[in-house]
Amino acid sequence: MKKTFAFLFFVLASIVLGAFIAYLCEGGPSFISWLAWGKSLGINDISVDLYVISLSFSLNVSFTVSQLITIPAGLIVYAKTCKGL
């Protein structure tokens, strides 16, 4: 159970760290702004209107280059630090 929580922590922390790095590099010089480049995938606004209740659903996932770098780095740190759990 400890390994599962540690794995989730490292993955989520690396995703957040990658998004933060992308945010910082977004308006920067050209040699570092490529870290903020990314794509978004998903389904936009599926609506169900039942006259009394209206439901709307959407699912979007976006990735940046910096997140694609920090996720494997987080997994490597997880593998190195959580051997004894």
Short mmCIF file of C-alpha atoms in Angstrom, two decimals:
data_model
loop_
_atom_site.label_atom_id
_atom_site.label_comp_id
_atom_site.label_asym_id
_atom_site.label_seq_id
_atom_site.Cartn_x
_atom_site.Cartn_y
_atom_site.Cartn_z
CA MET A 1 0.00 0.00 0.00
CA LYS A 2 2.90 2.36 0.77
CA LYS A 3 4.40 1.74 -2.67
CA THR A 4 1.11 2.60 -4.35
CA PHE A 5 0.82 5.91 -2.51
CA ALA A 6 4.46 6.71 -3.20
CA PHE A 7 4.01 5.90 -6.90
CA LEU A 8 0.94 8.12 -7.17
CA PHE A 9 2.73 10.91 -5.32
CA PHE A 10 5.76 10.84 -7.61
CA VAL A 11 3.67 10.68 -10.78
CA LEU A 12 1.36 13.51 -9.73
CA ALA A 13 4.26 15.61 -8.45
CA SER A 14 6.12 15.19 -11.74
CA ILE A 15 3.01 16.18 -13.74
CA VAL A 16 2.52 19.31 -11.63
CA LEU A 17 6.23 20.17 -11.78
CA GLY A 18 6.21 19.77 -15.58
CA ALA A 19 3.16 22.03 -15.89
CA PHE A 20 4.83 24.64 -13.67
CA ILE A 21 8.01 24.53 -15.76
CA ALA A 22 5.91 24.95 -18.92
CA TYR A 23 4.13 27.92 -17.38
CA LEU A 24 7.44 29.57 -16.49
CA CYS A 25 8.95 28.94 -19.94
CA GLU A 26 5.90 30.04 -21.92
CA GLY A 27 6.89 33.64 -22.56
CA GLY A 28 10.63 33.18 -22.29
CA PRO A 29 13.40 33.27 -24.85
CA SER A 30 13.22 30.98 -27.87
CA PHE A 31 15.89 28.57 -26.60
CA ILE A 32 13.68 27.60 -23.64
CA SER A 33 10.13 28.31 -24.84
CA TRP A 34 9.94 24.93 -26.61
CA LEU A 35 9.38 23.34 -23.18
CA ALA A 36 5.92 24.96 -23.09
CA TRP A 37 4.83 23.50 -26.43
CA GLY A 38 2.07 20.94 -26.12
CA LYS A 39 -1.12 19.45 -27.44
CA SER A 40 -4.56 18.92 -26.00
CA LEU A 41 -6.70 15.84 -26.59
CA GLY A 42 -10.26 15.25 -25.54
CA ILE A 43 -13.98 15.48 -26.02
CA ASN A 44 -15.59 18.87 -25.76
CA ASP A 45 -19.05 19.38 -24.34
CA ILE A 46 -21.37 16.44 -24.66
CA SER A 47 -24.77 17.69 -23.50
CA VAL A 48 -27.88 15.83 -22.45
CA ASP A 49 -30.97 18.00 -22.02
CA LEU A 50 -33.90 16.28 -20.31
CA TYR A 51 -35.94 19.49 -20.03
CA VAL A 52 -35.83 19.39 -16.21
CA ILE A 53 -32.16 18.50 -15.88
CA SER A 54 -29.36 19.44 -18.23
CA LEU A 55 -26.06 17.57 -18.04
CA SER A 56 -22.82 18.55 -19.75
CA PHE A 57 -19.67 16.46 -19.90
CA SER A 58 -16.22 17.15 -21.27
CA LEU A 59 -12.85 15.49 -20.92
CA ASN A 60 -9.61 17.18 -21.94
CA VAL A 61 -6.03 16.12 -21.34
CA SER A 62 -3.12 18.33 -22.29
CA PHE A 63 0.56 17.47 -22.30
CA THR A 64 3.61 19.66 -22.73
CA VAL A 65 7.18 18.78 -23.58
CA SER A 66 8.30 19.58 -20.04
CA GLN A 67 5.75 17.14 -18.61
CA LEU A 68 6.97 14.45 -20.97
CA ILE A 69 10.46 15.02 -19.55
CA THR A 70 9.50 15.21 -15.85
CA ILE A 71 7.25 12.12 -15.78
CA PRO A 72 10.07 9.66 -16.61
CA ALA A 73 12.36 11.58 -14.27
CA GLY A 74 9.78 11.17 -11.49
CA LEU A 75 9.53 7.45 -12.20
CA ILE A 76 13.31 7.11 -11.99
CA VAL A 77 13.35 8.97 -8.66
CA TYR A 78 10.53 6.70 -7.44
CA ALA A 79 12.46 3.58 -8.41
CA LYS A 80 15.61 4.81 -6.67
CA THR A 81 13.97 6.02 -3.44
CA CYS A 82 11.26 3.42 -2.82
CA LYS A 83 13.24 0.19 -3.03
CA GLY A 84 12.89 -0.48 0.68
CA LEU A 85 9.13 0.02 0.99
#
